[in-house]
Coordinates of C-alpha atoms in Angstrom, one line a residue:
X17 CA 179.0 347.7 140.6
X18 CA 180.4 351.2 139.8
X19 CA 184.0 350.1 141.0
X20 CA 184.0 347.0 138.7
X21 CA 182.4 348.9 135.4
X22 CA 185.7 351.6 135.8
X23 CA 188.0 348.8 136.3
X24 CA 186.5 347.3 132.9
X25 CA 187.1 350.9 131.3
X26 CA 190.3 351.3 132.5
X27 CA 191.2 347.2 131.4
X28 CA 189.5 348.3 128.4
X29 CA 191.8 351.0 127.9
X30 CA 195.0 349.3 128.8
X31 CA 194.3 346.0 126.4
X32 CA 193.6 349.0 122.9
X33 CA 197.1 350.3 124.0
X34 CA 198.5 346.6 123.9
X35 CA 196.8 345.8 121.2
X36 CA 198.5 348.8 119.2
X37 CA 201.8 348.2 120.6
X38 CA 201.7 344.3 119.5
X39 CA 200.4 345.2 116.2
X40 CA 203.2 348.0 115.6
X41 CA 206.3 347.0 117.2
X42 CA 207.8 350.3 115.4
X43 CA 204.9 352.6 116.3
X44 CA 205.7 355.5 118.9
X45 CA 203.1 356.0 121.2
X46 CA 203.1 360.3 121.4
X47 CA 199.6 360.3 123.9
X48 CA 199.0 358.1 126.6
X49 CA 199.5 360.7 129.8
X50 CA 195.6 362.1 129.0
X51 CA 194.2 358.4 130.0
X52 CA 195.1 359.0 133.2
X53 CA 191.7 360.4 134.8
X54 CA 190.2 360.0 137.8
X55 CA 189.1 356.7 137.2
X56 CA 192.5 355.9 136.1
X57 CA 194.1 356.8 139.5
X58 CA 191.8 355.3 141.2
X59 CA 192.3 351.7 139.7
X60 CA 196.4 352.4 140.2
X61 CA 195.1 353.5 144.4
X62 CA 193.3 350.2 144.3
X63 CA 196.5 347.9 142.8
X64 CA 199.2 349.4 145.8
X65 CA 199.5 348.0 148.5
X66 CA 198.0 349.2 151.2
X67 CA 200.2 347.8 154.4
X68 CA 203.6 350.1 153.9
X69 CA 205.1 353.0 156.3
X70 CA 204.2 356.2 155.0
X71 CA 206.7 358.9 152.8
X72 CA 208.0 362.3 154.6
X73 CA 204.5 363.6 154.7
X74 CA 203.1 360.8 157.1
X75 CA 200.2 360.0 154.5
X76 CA 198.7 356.6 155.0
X77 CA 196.6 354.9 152.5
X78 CA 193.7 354.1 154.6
X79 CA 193.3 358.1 155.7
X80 CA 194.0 358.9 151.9
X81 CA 190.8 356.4 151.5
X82 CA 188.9 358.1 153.5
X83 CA 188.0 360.6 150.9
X84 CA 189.1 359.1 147.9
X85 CA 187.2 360.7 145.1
X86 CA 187.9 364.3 146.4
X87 CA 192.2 363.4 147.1
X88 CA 192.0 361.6 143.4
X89 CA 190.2 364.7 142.1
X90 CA 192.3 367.1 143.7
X91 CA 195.5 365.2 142.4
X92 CA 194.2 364.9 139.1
X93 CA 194.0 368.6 138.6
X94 CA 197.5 369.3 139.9
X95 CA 198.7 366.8 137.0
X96 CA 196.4 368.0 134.6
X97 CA 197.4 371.7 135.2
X98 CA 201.2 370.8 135.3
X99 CA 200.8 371.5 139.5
X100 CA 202.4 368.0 140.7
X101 CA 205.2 368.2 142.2
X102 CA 207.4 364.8 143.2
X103 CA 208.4 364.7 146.9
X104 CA 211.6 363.5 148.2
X105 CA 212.0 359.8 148.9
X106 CA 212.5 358.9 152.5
X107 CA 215.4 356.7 153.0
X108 CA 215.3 354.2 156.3
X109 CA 217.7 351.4 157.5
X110 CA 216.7 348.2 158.6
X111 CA 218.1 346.1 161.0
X112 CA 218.2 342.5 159.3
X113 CA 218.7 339.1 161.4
X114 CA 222.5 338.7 161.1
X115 CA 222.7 342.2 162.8
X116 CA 223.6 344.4 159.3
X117 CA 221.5 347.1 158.0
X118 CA 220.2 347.6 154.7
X119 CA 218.3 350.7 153.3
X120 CA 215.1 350.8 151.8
X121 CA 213.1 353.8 150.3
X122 CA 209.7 354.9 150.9
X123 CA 207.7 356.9 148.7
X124 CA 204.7 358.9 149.3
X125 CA 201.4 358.0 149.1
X126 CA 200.4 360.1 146.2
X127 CA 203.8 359.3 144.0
X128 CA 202.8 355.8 144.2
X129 CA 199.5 356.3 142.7
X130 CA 201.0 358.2 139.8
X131 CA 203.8 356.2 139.2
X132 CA 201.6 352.9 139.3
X133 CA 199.1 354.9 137.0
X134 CA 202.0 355.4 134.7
X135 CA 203.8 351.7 134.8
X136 CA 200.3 350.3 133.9
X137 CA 200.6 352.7 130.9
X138 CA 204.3 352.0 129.5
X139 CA 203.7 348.5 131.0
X140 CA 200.8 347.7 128.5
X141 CA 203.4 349.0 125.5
X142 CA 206.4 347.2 126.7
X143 CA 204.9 343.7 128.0
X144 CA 204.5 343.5 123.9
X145 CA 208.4 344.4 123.4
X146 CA 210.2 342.3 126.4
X147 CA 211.5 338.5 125.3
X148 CA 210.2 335.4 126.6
X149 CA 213.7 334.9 128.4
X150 CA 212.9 338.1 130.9
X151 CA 211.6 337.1 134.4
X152 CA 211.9 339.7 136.7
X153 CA 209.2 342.0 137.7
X154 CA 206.3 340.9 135.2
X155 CA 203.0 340.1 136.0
X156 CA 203.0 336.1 136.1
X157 CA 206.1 335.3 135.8
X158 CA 208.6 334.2 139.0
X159 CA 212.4 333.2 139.6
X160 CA 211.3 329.7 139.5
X161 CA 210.2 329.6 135.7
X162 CA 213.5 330.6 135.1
X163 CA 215.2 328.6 136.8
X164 CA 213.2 326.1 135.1
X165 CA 213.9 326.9 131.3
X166 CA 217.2 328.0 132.4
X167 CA 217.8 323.7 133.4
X168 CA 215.6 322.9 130.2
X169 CA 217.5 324.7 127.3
X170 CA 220.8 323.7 129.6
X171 CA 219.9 320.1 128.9
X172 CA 218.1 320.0 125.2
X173 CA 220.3 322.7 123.5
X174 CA 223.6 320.6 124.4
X175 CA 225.3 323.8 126.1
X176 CA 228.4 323.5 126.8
X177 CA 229.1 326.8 128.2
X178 CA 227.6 329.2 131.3
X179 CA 228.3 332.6 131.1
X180 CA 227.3 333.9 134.8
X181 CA 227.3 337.3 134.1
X182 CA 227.0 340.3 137.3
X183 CA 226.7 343.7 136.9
X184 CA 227.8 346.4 139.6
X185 CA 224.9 348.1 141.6
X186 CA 222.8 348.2 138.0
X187 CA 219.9 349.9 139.6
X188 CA 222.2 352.7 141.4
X189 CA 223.6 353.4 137.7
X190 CA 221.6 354.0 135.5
X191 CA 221.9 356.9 133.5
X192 CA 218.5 359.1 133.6
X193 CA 219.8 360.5 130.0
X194 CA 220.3 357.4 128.3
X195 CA 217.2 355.8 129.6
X196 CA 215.0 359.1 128.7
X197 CA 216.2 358.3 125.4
X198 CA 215.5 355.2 125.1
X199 CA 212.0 355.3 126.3
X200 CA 211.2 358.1 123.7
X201 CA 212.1 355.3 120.8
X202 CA 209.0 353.6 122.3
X203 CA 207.1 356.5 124.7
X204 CA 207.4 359.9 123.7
X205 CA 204.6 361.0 125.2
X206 CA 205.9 364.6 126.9
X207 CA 203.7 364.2 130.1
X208 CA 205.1 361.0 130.6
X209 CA 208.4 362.0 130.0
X210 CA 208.0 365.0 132.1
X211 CA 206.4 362.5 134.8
X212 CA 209.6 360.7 134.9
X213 CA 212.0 363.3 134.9
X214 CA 210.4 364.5 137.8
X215 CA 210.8 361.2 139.9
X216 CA 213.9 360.7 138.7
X217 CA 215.4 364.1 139.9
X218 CA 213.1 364.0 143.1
X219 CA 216.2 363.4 145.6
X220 CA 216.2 361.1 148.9
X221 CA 215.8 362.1 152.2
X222 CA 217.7 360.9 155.1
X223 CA 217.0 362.5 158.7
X224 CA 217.0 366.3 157.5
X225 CA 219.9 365.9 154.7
X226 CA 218.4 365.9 151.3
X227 CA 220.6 364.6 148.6
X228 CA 220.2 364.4 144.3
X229 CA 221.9 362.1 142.0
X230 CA 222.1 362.1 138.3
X231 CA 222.0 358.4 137.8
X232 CA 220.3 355.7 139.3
X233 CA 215.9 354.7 139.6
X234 CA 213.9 356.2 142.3
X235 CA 214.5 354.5 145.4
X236 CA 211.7 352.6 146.4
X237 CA 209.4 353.9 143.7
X238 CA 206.5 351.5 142.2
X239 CA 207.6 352.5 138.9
X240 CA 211.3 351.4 139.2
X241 CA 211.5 347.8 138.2
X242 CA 209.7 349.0 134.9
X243 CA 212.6 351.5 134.8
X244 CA 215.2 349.0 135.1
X245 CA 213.3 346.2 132.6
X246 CA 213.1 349.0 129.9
X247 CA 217.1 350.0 130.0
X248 CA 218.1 346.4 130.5
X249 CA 215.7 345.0 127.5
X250 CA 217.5 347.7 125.8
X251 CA 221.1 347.1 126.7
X252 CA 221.1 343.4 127.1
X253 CA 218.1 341.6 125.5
X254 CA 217.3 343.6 121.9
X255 CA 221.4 343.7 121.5
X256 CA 221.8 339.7 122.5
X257 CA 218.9 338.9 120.1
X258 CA 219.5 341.2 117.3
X259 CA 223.0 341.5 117.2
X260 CA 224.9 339.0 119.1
X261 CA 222.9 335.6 117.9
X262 CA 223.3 336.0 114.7
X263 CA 227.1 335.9 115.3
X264 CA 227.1 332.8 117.2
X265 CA 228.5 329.6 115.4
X266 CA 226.7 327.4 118.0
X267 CA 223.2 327.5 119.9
X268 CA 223.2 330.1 122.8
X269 CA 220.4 331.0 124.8
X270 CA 219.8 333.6 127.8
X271 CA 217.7 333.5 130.4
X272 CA 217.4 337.4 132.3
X273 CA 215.8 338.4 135.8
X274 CA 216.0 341.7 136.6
X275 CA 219.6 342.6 136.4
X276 CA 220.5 338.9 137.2
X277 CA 221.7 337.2 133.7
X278 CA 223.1 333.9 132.3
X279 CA 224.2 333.0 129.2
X280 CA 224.4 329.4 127.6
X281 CA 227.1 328.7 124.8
X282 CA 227.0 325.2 122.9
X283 CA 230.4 326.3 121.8
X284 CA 233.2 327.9 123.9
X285 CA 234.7 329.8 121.1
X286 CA 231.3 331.4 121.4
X287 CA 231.1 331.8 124.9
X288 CA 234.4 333.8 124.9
X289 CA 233.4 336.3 121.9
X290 CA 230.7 336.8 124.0
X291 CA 232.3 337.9 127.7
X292 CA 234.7 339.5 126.1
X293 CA 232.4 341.5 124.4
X294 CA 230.0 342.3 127.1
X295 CA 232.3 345.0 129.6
X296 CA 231.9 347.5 126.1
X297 CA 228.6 346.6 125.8
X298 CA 227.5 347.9 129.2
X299 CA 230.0 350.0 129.4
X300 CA 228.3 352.5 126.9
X301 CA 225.6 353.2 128.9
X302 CA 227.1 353.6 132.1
X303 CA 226.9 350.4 133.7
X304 CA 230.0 347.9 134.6
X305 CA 230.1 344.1 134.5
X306 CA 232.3 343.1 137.4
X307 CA 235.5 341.6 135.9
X308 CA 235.8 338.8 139.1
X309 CA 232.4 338.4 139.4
X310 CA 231.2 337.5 135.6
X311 CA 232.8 334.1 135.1
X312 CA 232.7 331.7 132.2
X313 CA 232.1 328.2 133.4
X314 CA 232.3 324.9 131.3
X315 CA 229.4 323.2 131.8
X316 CA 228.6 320.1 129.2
X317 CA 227.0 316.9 129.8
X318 CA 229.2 314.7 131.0
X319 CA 229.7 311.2 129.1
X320 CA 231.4 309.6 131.8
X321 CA 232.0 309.8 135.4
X322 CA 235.6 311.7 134.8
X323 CA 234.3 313.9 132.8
X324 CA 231.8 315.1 135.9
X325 CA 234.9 316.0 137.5
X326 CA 235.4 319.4 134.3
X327 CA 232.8 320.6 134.6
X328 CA 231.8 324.3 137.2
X329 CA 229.2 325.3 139.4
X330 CA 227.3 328.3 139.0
X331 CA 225.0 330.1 141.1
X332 CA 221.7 332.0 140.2
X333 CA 218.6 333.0 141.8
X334 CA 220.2 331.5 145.0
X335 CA 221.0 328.2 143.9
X336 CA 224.3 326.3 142.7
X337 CA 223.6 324.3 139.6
X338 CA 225.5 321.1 139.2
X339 CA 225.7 317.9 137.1
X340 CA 225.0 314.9 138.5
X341 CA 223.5 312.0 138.3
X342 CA 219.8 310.9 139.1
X343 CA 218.0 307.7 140.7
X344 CA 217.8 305.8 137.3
X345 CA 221.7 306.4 136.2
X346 CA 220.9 309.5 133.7
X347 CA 223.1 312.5 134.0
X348 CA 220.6 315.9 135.4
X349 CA 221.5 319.2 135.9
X350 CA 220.6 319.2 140.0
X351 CA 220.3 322.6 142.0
X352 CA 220.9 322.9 145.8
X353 CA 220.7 326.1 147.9
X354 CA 223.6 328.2 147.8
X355 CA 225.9 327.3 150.1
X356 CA 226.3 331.2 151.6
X357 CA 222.8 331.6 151.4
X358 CA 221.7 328.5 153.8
X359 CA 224.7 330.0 155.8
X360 CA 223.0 333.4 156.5
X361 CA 220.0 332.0 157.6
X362 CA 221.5 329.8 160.1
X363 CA 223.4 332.8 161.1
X364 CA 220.9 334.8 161.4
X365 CA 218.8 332.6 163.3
X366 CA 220.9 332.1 165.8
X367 CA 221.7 335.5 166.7
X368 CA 217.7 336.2 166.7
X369 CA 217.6 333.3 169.4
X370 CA 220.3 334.6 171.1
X371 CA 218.7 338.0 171.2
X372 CA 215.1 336.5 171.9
X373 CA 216.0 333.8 174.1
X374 CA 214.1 335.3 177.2
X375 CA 210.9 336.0 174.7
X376 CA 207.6 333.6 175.8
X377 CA 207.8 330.1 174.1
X378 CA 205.1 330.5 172.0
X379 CA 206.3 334.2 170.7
X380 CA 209.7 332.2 169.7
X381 CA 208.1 329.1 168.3
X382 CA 205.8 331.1 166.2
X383 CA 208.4 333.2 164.7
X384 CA 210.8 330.5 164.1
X385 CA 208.1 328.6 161.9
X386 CA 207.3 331.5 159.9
X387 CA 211.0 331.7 159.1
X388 CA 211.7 328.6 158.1
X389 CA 208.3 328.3 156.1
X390 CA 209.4 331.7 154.1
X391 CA 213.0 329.6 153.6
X392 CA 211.0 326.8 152.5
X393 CA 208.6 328.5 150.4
X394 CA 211.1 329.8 148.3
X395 CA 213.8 327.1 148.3
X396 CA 212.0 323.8 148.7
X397 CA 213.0 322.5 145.2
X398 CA 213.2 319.0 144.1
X399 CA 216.7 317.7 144.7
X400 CA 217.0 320.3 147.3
X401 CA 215.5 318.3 150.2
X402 CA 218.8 317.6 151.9
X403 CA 219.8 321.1 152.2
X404 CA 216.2 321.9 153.5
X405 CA 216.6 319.4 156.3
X406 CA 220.4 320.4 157.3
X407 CA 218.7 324.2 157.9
X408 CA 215.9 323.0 160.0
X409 CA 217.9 320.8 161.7
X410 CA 220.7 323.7 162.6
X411 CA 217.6 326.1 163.6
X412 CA 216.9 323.4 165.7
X413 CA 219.9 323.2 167.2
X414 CA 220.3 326.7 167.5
X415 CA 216.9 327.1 169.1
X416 CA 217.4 324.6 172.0
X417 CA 220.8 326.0 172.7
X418 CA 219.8 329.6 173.7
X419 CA 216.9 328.0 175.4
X420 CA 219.5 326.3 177.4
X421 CA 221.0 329.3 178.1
X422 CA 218.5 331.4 179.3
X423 CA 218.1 330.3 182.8
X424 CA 220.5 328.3 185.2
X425 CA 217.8 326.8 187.4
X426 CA 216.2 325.4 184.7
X427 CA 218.2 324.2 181.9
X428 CA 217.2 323.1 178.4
X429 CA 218.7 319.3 178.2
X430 CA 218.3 317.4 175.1
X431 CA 215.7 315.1 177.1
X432 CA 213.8 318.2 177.5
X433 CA 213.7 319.7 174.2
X434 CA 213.2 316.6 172.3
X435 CA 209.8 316.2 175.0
X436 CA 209.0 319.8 174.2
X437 CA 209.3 319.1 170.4
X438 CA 205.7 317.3 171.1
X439 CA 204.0 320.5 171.1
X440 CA 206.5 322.8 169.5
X441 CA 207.5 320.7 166.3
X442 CA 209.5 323.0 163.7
X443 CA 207.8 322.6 160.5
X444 CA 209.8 319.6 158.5
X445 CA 210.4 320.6 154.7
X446 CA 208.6 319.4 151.5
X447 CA 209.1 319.8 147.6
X448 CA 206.9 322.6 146.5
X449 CA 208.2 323.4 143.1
X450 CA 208.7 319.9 141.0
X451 CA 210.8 322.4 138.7

């Protein structure tokens, strides 16, 4: 009962702030940092999750849990005397299926409560600010509703146009002055600036070498997606609304997920005004659109079958999206995995056969279905059903050939698979998102 009335207080809280913020889209909130009490950082303990590898000091949240109310004391009386100090992220690679390695950062336990604490803070202010059109990282919202208004204003607006814009390693570049500066327009609250400053500047640690940069958001922080939303709302999405629309001759439209962006054009002459533009744009605050990458790609509704044969492709959120027609003869804007994408998972699976070919059956068949299920989950899009089947089927494939391999006495024939198939059926694909 206690738990739920302080998680009432502290929605309580959280809903005045947006309340205030919706109200005043010009106020400037100067004192949020002394909501944070002990009640505060507990709710923000409660909302992490609570499965991750610890930071550098080997803190896990269960043992933090253990004695809750004295840790959240103690560390609310290091940030109310100025005492806290942010610790050094831990940088580890991980080996992915295809055999490459990619880096990930991991916080400790205690920066995660305070940086959660302080994203539910500035989140409440800036959930009032962002557009409609931003996706990425917000409460209730997912790449497939983007994907879906993105097809929607596609077909209704009569765009013409696709601007697929990229930007360079956005989250590695993002200047900690510039985005100081912009979240005092909004937050400039010193403790939370302060707060900031100090995950910002906190360094990453990788085996005993500890190294700083002056751009970029926290590695693996909680807070860092908020970071990113809040200098990208900025550069892109206030700009694009406020400045660039008004320009336009034509109907345009954008549709944003995290640093991933596309811009519709009805017009062409628009289109180009806009690219052209965009390099300065981003430019000024330290971030670069890649010049190959960003392309502009006609894509109208066709009125005939030739005229099919103008228009692009373009890819986002891992799909190519394409003109075509449906069942009943009408032109649709259709979306099928990207063809690299399917790719790397059929790579990847087949090297994690090879490597776990002399694994027991069931181990293999268990993780196999959880992969393709996670492919699925994510990709199993109407009009996408073909694409679906041609992965399972190569998993399939790749599955029963390393099988084969493992042992020359007994050797996986297609007569033998196909019999064990009656107990260890790969999981066949279905629509999930009608989008």
């Amino acid at each position: 009962m206690g738990d739920t009335q302080k998680s009432e207080t502290v929605s309580t809280k959280l809903e005045r702030i947006a309340e205030q913020a919706r109200e005043n889209p010009e106020l400037v909130f100067i004192s949020l940092v002394h909501l944070m009490d002990v009640d505060f950082l507990r709710e923000a303990f409660h909302r992490l999750r609570k499965d991750t590898a610890p930071g550098i000091d080997g803190m896990m949240a269960k043992k933090y849990a253990e004695n809750l109310d004295e840790n959240l004391l103690n560390l609310h009386e290091r940030l109310a005397h100025k005492k806290y100090r942010a610790t050094p992220v831990k940088r580890v690679w991980l080996d992915e299926d295809d055999g490459k390695k990619r880096p990930i950062g991991i916080t400790v336990l205690e920066d995660k409560i305070v940086q959660r604490a302080v994203a539910m803070l500035m989140g409440a202010v800036y959930e009032q600010d962002f557009y409609d059109f931003s996706y990425g990282f917000r409460q209730g919202r997912s790449p497939h509703n983007a994907l879906h208004v993105l097809r929607e204003r596609c077909m209704k607006m009569g765009i013409g146009w696709i601007i697929d814009l990229d930007v360079s390693g956005c989250f590695d570049n993002i200047e900690h002055g510039k985005l100081l500066d912009i979240i005092k327009q909004r937050i400039n609250d010193g403790g939370i600036i302060r707060l900031i400053g100090k995950w910002l500047h906190a360094g990453v640690m990788e085996g005993e070498i500890l190294s700083y940069s002056e751009k970029g958001t926290p590695q693996g922080g909680v807070i860092s997606p908020l970071l990113a939303n809040i200098y990208l709302h900025h550069v892109l999405d206030e700009w694009f609304e406020r400045e660039v629309k008004p320009l336009m001759r034509g109907r345009v439209f954008i549709v944003r997920f995290a640093d991933d962006a596309v811009i519709g054009c009805e017009l062409e002459y628009d289109a180009r005004r806009v690219k052209e533009v965009l390099p300065k744009r981003f430019g000024r605050y330290g971030l670069t659109v890649h010049p190959q990458k960003t392309k502009l790609v006609r894509f109208r509704k066709p009125r005939k079958e030739d005229d099919a044969g103008k228009n692009g492709t373009f890819d986002y959120l891992g799909f190519t999206h394409y003109w075509a027609k449906s069942r009943r003869g009408y032109w649709v804007i259709k979306r099928k995995t990207m063809e690299k994408r399917w790719r790397r998972i059929v790579k990847a699976t087949w090297e994690w056969c090879r490597h776990k070919r002399h694994e027991p059956l069931e181990y293999q068949y268990k993780k196999l279905c959880q992969k393709l299920r996670g492919h699925f989950q994510y990709y199993a899009i109407r009009g996408n059903y073909r694409t679906l089947e041609k992965v399972r089927e190569y998993v399939r494939k790749a599955w029963r050939y390393w099988l084969h391999r493992r042992s020359r006495k007994r050797r996986m024939t297609w007569e033998r698979f196909v019999k064990l198939e009656l107990s260890y059926s790969l999981p066949k694909p279905r629509i999930i998102h009608a989008i």
